[in-house]
């Protein structure tokens, strides 16, 4: 099947971030055809993740503007560039902010998903093949974001950053697996690996943390302790299997001490999903000596430095970190979609809001107010 737009420039609507922290503006943009090893995708649904807000605010990050943000999405391949053999027009896909070239030492290692070629690069606003943007307005380039730029009706993505999924999967639900939910789920299932009956502390009960809790529930953890500064998160967290709650603000001692007292010396596993440096340190220091494993997921600020006494490591605690829950996007994401299709994994409970594309700025407001887990943005039909 070849679409009648293949090889041509497509004019469509995209939400452009012109300046840090200013509302996005829906503009008509030109999207160039995909070059070698690239695909052009018609986005049907996209959702807002904290990382988009981070780079839009550009407080602790390098500002790159004007830019088309967005990295959680579901869509359909419109056309493919030269050399693309494993995707074709009509395929249902999830674009991913980090890729899998399948050739480098990381892609060949069973332990890593940190592809040399397509690893996330938040400062790059262009395609890797020719250093150019595929988006423009009146000939002026508009920058890409983490290789995905899904706040556009059409986008161009490197084939290594595209997961082909079951065409029966509803894209308005599985689009959230493009980033946050898979990240939290994989952080627990692939990295922390709690055993049945164990205790797990989750720091940060946003979508990523609740997905980490969902992973703990699937792994059969018997105690799942949710830690958040916002007590409003606690009611919702029960739906995700969180059994106990701790708000660090309610205590006048460090939260790691509170957790150690609750668990006879510490939890078996902890997963940090806040981006806060103090939470990262607490998440590490609250695991049990001898066997405890802490996994960092939150994206820190540029100048943050992790500080703990080395004795905490000598006492046989393990500190790990993960990108995208250690999932290899092309090889592993289709099976996460199948977990949803088999009704093992529930995604509906993560989706708290939905807006049409014309109201995309509302999705930012919901997230900034801490009201939403995931807000689905519906692209025009
Ligand atoms: P979110 O803002 O919805 O949730 C974060 C939660 O953490 C909030 O409920 C907040 O109240 C809580 N929090 C903040 N500081 C805290 C502290 N000191 N102690 C306890 N709780 C605290 O964000 P999200 O979308 O769930 O994302 C969570 C983090 O994961 C972000 O930093 C995001 O950038 C990061 N992330 C990382 C990856 C990865 O691959 N490593 C992928 C996606 C997102
Ligand atoms: Zn690779």
PDB file of N, CA, C and O and ligand atoms in Angstrom, residues 50-51 97 179 183 204-208 227-230 233 273-276 278-279 297-299 322-324 374, ligand 1:
ATOM      1  N   UNK A  50       5.324  14.312  32.158  1.00  0.00           N
ATOM      2  CA  UNK A  50       6.053  15.327  32.925  1.00  0.00           C
ATOM      3  C   UNK A  50       7.304  15.825  32.173  1.00  0.00           C
ATOM      4  O   UNK A  50       7.655  16.996  32.270  1.00  0.00           O
ATOM      5  N   UNK A  51       7.939  14.932  31.432  1.00  0.00           N
ATOM      6  CA  UNK A  51       9.175  15.302  30.726  1.00  0.00           C
ATOM      7  C   UNK A  51       8.914  16.383  29.668  1.00  0.00           C
ATOM      8  O   UNK A  51       9.760  17.245  29.434  1.00  0.00           O
ATOM      9  N   UNK A  97      10.978   7.706  22.669  1.00  0.00           N
ATOM     10  CA  UNK A  97      12.006   8.742  22.811  1.00  0.00           C
ATOM     11  C   UNK A  97      13.428   8.208  22.799  1.00  0.00           C
ATOM     12  O   UNK A  97      14.392   8.952  22.729  1.00  0.00           O
ATOM     13  N   UNK A 179       5.946   5.903  26.876  1.00  0.00           N
ATOM     14  CA  UNK A 179       6.993   6.405  27.772  1.00  0.00           C
ATOM     15  C   UNK A 179       6.697   6.066  29.221  1.00  0.00           C
ATOM     16  O   UNK A 179       7.141   5.064  29.741  1.00  0.00           O
ATOM     17  N   UNK A 183       7.905   2.865  31.500  1.00  0.00           N
ATOM     18  CA  UNK A 183       9.070   3.194  32.327  1.00  0.00           C
ATOM     19  C   UNK A 183       8.887   2.724  33.760  1.00  0.00           C
ATOM     20  O   UNK A 183       9.753   2.044  34.325  1.00  0.00           O
ATOM     21  N   UNK A 204       6.899   8.951  44.831  1.00  0.00           N
ATOM     22  CA  UNK A 204       6.263   9.710  43.751  1.00  0.00           C
ATOM     23  C   UNK A 204       5.118   8.909  43.167  1.00  0.00           C
ATOM     24  O   UNK A 204       5.347   7.855  42.560  1.00  0.00           O
ATOM     25  N   UNK A 205       3.890   9.376  43.395  1.00  0.00           N
ATOM     26  CA  UNK A 205       2.726   8.627  42.919  1.00  0.00           C
ATOM     27  C   UNK A 205       2.079   9.334  41.733  1.00  0.00           C
ATOM     28  O   UNK A 205       0.859   9.445  41.636  1.00  0.00           O
ATOM     29  N   UNK A 206       2.903   9.813  40.811  1.00  0.00           N
ATOM     30  CA  UNK A 206       2.412  10.269  39.512  1.00  0.00           C
ATOM     31  C   UNK A 206       2.219   9.040  38.637  1.00  0.00           C
ATOM     32  O   UNK A 206       2.260   7.901  39.126  1.00  0.00           O
ATOM     33  N   UNK A 207       2.025   9.249  37.353  1.00  0.00           N
ATOM     34  CA  UNK A 207       1.756   8.112  36.468  1.00  0.00           C
ATOM     35  C   UNK A 207       2.910   7.110  36.480  1.00  0.00           C
ATOM     36  O   UNK A 207       2.684   5.891  36.486  1.00  0.00           O
ATOM     37  N   UNK A 208       4.139   7.608  36.500  1.00  0.00           N
ATOM     38  CA  UNK A 208       5.287   6.700  36.451  1.00  0.00           C
ATOM     39  C   UNK A 208       5.357   5.866  37.734  1.00  0.00           C
ATOM     40  O   UNK A 208       5.503   4.631  37.693  1.00  0.00           O
ATOM     41  N   UNK A 227       4.981   6.815  48.720  1.00  0.00           N
ATOM     42  CA  UNK A 227       5.511   8.021  49.375  1.00  0.00           C
ATOM     43  C   UNK A 227       5.265   9.205  48.444  1.00  0.00           C
ATOM     44  O   UNK A 227       5.685   9.172  47.281  1.00  0.00           O
ATOM     45  N   UNK A 228       4.569  10.219  48.934  1.00  0.00           N
ATOM     46  CA  UNK A 228       4.361  11.415  48.112  1.00  0.00           C
ATOM     47  C   UNK A 228       4.123  12.612  49.024  1.00  0.00           C
ATOM     48  O   UNK A 228       3.586  12.468  50.115  1.00  0.00           O
ATOM     49  N   UNK A 229       4.552  13.794  48.542  1.00  0.00           N
ATOM     50  CA  UNK A 229       4.356  15.035  49.301  1.00  0.00           C
ATOM     51  C   UNK A 229       2.924  15.554  49.150  1.00  0.00           C
ATOM     52  O   UNK A 229       2.495  16.423  49.893  1.00  0.00           O
ATOM     53  N   UNK A 230       2.220  15.028  48.141  1.00  0.00           N
ATOM     54  CA  UNK A 230       0.863  15.472  47.862  1.00  0.00           C
ATOM     55  C   UNK A 230      -0.106  14.384  48.324  1.00  0.00           C
ATOM     56  O   UNK A 230      -0.249  13.348  47.682  1.00  0.00           O
ATOM     57  N   UNK A 233      -2.753  12.340  46.248  1.00  0.00           N
ATOM     58  CA  UNK A 233      -2.395  11.179  45.419  1.00  0.00           C
ATOM     59  C   UNK A 233      -2.772   9.849  46.072  1.00  0.00           C
ATOM     60  O   UNK A 233      -2.843   8.817  45.407  1.00  0.00           O
ATOM     61  N   UNK A 273      10.373   7.755  41.629  1.00  0.00           N
ATOM     62  CA  UNK A 273       9.752   8.295  40.414  1.00  0.00           C
ATOM     63  C   UNK A 273       9.332   9.746  40.638  1.00  0.00           C
ATOM     64  O   UNK A 273       8.180  10.114  40.362  1.00  0.00           O
ATOM     65  N   UNK A 274      10.231  10.581  41.156  1.00  0.00           N
ATOM     66  CA  UNK A 274       9.881  11.973  41.469  1.00  0.00           C
ATOM     67  C   UNK A 274      10.712  12.984  40.677  1.00  0.00           C
ATOM     68  O   UNK A 274      10.220  14.057  40.354  1.00  0.00           O
ATOM     69  N   UNK A 275      11.978  12.697  40.430  1.00  0.00           N
ATOM     70  CA  UNK A 275      12.892  13.696  39.865  1.00  0.00           C
ATOM     71  C   UNK A 275      13.497  14.576  40.952  1.00  0.00           C
ATOM     72  O   UNK A 275      14.316  15.440  40.666  1.00  0.00           O
ATOM     73  N   UNK A 276      13.098  14.348  42.215  1.00  0.00           N
ATOM     74  CA  UNK A 276      13.629  15.151  43.330  1.00  0.00           C
ATOM     75  C   UNK A 276      14.866  14.463  43.910  1.00  0.00           C
ATOM     76  O   UNK A 276      14.832  13.272  44.240  1.00  0.00           O
ATOM     77  N   UNK A 278      16.320  14.818  46.822  1.00  0.00           N
ATOM     78  CA  UNK A 278      16.189  14.328  48.200  1.00  0.00           C
ATOM     79  C   UNK A 278      15.410  13.004  48.213  1.00  0.00           C
ATOM     80  O   UNK A 278      15.736  12.097  48.994  1.00  0.00           O
ATOM     81  N   UNK A 279      14.416  12.880  47.327  1.00  0.00           N
ATOM     82  CA  UNK A 279      13.673  11.613  47.261  1.00  0.00           C
ATOM     83  C   UNK A 279      14.571  10.482  46.759  1.00  0.00           C
ATOM     84  O   UNK A 279      14.447   9.331  47.192  1.00  0.00           O
ATOM     85  N   UNK A 297      14.418   6.501  38.776  1.00  0.00           N
ATOM     86  CA  UNK A 297      13.734   6.682  37.491  1.00  0.00           C
ATOM     87  C   UNK A 297      13.581   8.165  37.157  1.00  0.00           C
ATOM     88  O   UNK A 297      13.679   8.583  36.015  1.00  0.00           O
ATOM     89  N   UNK A 298      13.334   8.996  38.169  1.00  0.00           N
ATOM     90  CA  UNK A 298      13.060  10.427  37.959  1.00  0.00           C
ATOM     91  C   UNK A 298      14.221  11.132  37.287  1.00  0.00           C
ATOM     92  O   UNK A 298      15.383  10.793  37.512  1.00  0.00           O
ATOM     93  N   UNK A 299      13.893  12.121  36.456  1.00  0.00           N
ATOM     94  CA  UNK A 299      14.941  12.881  35.751  1.00  0.00           C
ATOM     95  C   UNK A 299      15.380  14.038  36.648  1.00  0.00           C
ATOM     96  O   UNK A 299      14.569  14.883  37.005  1.00  0.00           O
ATOM     97  N   UNK A 322      17.382   3.476  35.719  1.00  0.00           N
ATOM     98  CA  UNK A 322      16.886   2.906  34.467  1.00  0.00           C
ATOM     99  C   UNK A 322      16.320   3.971  33.547  1.00  0.00           C
ATOM    100  O   UNK A 322      15.774   4.968  33.996  1.00  0.00           O
ATOM    101  N   UNK A 323      16.514   3.736  32.278  1.00  0.00           N
ATOM    102  CA  UNK A 323      15.838   4.518  31.254  1.00  0.00           C
ATOM    103  C   UNK A 323      14.781   3.629  30.646  1.00  0.00           C
ATOM    104  O   UNK A 323      15.049   2.469  30.312  1.00  0.00           O
ATOM    105  N   UNK A 324      13.591   4.149  30.524  1.00  0.00           N
ATOM    106  CA  UNK A 324      12.508   3.426  29.860  1.00  0.00           C
ATOM    107  C   UNK A 324      12.349   2.003  30.422  1.00  0.00           C
ATOM    108  O   UNK A 324      12.074   1.064  29.684  1.00  0.00           O
ATOM    109  N   UNK A 374      -2.588  10.933  33.308  1.00  0.00           N
ATOM    110  CA  UNK A 374      -2.359  11.078  31.884  1.00  0.00           C
ATOM    111  C   UNK A 374      -3.579  11.745  31.257  1.00  0.00           C
ATOM    112  O   UNK A 374      -4.707  11.363  31.533  1.00  0.00           O
TER     113      UNK A 374
HETATM  114  P1  LIG B   1       4.443  13.506  38.169  1.00  0.00           P
HETATM  115  O1  LIG B   1       4.797  14.922  38.370  1.00  0.00           O
HETATM  116  O2  LIG B   1       3.077  13.177  37.696  1.00  0.00           O
HETATM  117  O3  LIG B   1       4.641  12.730  39.548  1.00  0.00           O
HETATM  118  C1  LIG B   1       5.709  12.992  40.436  1.00  0.00           C
HETATM  119  C2  LIG B   1       5.187  12.847  41.865  1.00  0.00           C
HETATM  120  O4  LIG B   1       6.299  12.950  42.761  1.00  0.00           O
HETATM  121  C3  LIG B   1       4.184  13.925  42.279  1.00  0.00           C
HETATM  122  O5  LIG B   1       2.997  13.327  42.798  1.00  0.00           O
HETATM  123  C4  LIG B   1       4.928  14.708  43.385  1.00  0.00           C
HETATM  124  O6  LIG B   1       4.057  15.190  44.408  1.00  0.00           O
HETATM  125  C5  LIG B   1       5.885  13.653  43.909  1.00  0.00           C
HETATM  126  N1  LIG B   1       7.081  14.197  44.571  1.00  0.00           N
HETATM  127  C6  LIG B   1       7.870  15.242  44.191  1.00  0.00           C
HETATM  128  N2  LIG B   1       8.888  15.409  45.050  1.00  0.00           N
HETATM  129  C7  LIG B   1       8.757  14.448  45.990  1.00  0.00           C
HETATM  130  C8  LIG B   1       9.506  14.099  47.153  1.00  0.00           C
HETATM  131  N3  LIG B   1      10.607  14.766  47.504  1.00  0.00           N
HETATM  132  N4  LIG B   1       9.081  13.048  47.890  1.00  0.00           N
HETATM  133  C9  LIG B   1       7.961  12.363  47.547  1.00  0.00           C
HETATM  134  N5  LIG B   1       7.213  12.644  46.470  1.00  0.00           N
HETATM  135  C10 LIG B   1       7.603  13.680  45.715  1.00  0.00           C
HETATM  136  O7  LIG B   1       5.545  12.873  37.200  1.00  0.00           O
HETATM  137  P2  LIG B   1       5.552  11.509  36.352  1.00  0.00           P
HETATM  138  O8  LIG B   1       5.021  11.767  34.982  1.00  0.00           O
HETATM  139  O9  LIG B   1       4.973  10.401  37.154  1.00  0.00           O
HETATM  140  O10 LIG B   1       7.136  11.288  36.181  1.00  0.00           O
HETATM  141  C11 LIG B   1       7.945  11.013  37.320  1.00  0.00           C
HETATM  142  C12 LIG B   1       9.420  11.209  36.989  1.00  0.00           C
HETATM  143  O11 LIG B   1       9.881  10.232  36.064  1.00  0.00           O
HETATM  144  C13 LIG B   1       9.739  12.557  36.341  1.00  0.00           C
HETATM  145  O12 LIG B   1      10.946  13.049  36.886  1.00  0.00           O
HETATM  146  C14 LIG B   1       9.929  12.200  34.873  1.00  0.00           C
HETATM  147  O13 LIG B   1      10.713  13.160  34.208  1.00  0.00           O
HETATM  148  C15 LIG B   1      10.627  10.860  35.043  1.00  0.00           C
HETATM  149  N6  LIG B   1      10.663   9.972  33.873  1.00  0.00           N
HETATM  150  C16 LIG B   1      11.792   9.208  33.717  1.00  0.00           C
HETATM  151  C17 LIG B   1      11.904   8.317  32.664  1.00  0.00           C
HETATM  152  C18 LIG B   1      13.103   7.409  32.541  1.00  0.00           C
HETATM  153  O14 LIG B   1      13.201   6.699  31.526  1.00  0.00           O
HETATM  154  N7  LIG B   1      14.031   7.370  33.501  1.00  0.00           N
HETATM  155  C19 LIG B   1      10.853   8.227  31.738  1.00  0.00           C
HETATM  156  C20 LIG B   1       9.696   9.013  31.942  1.00  0.00           C
HETATM  157  C21 LIG B   1       9.612   9.883  33.002  1.00  0.00           C
END
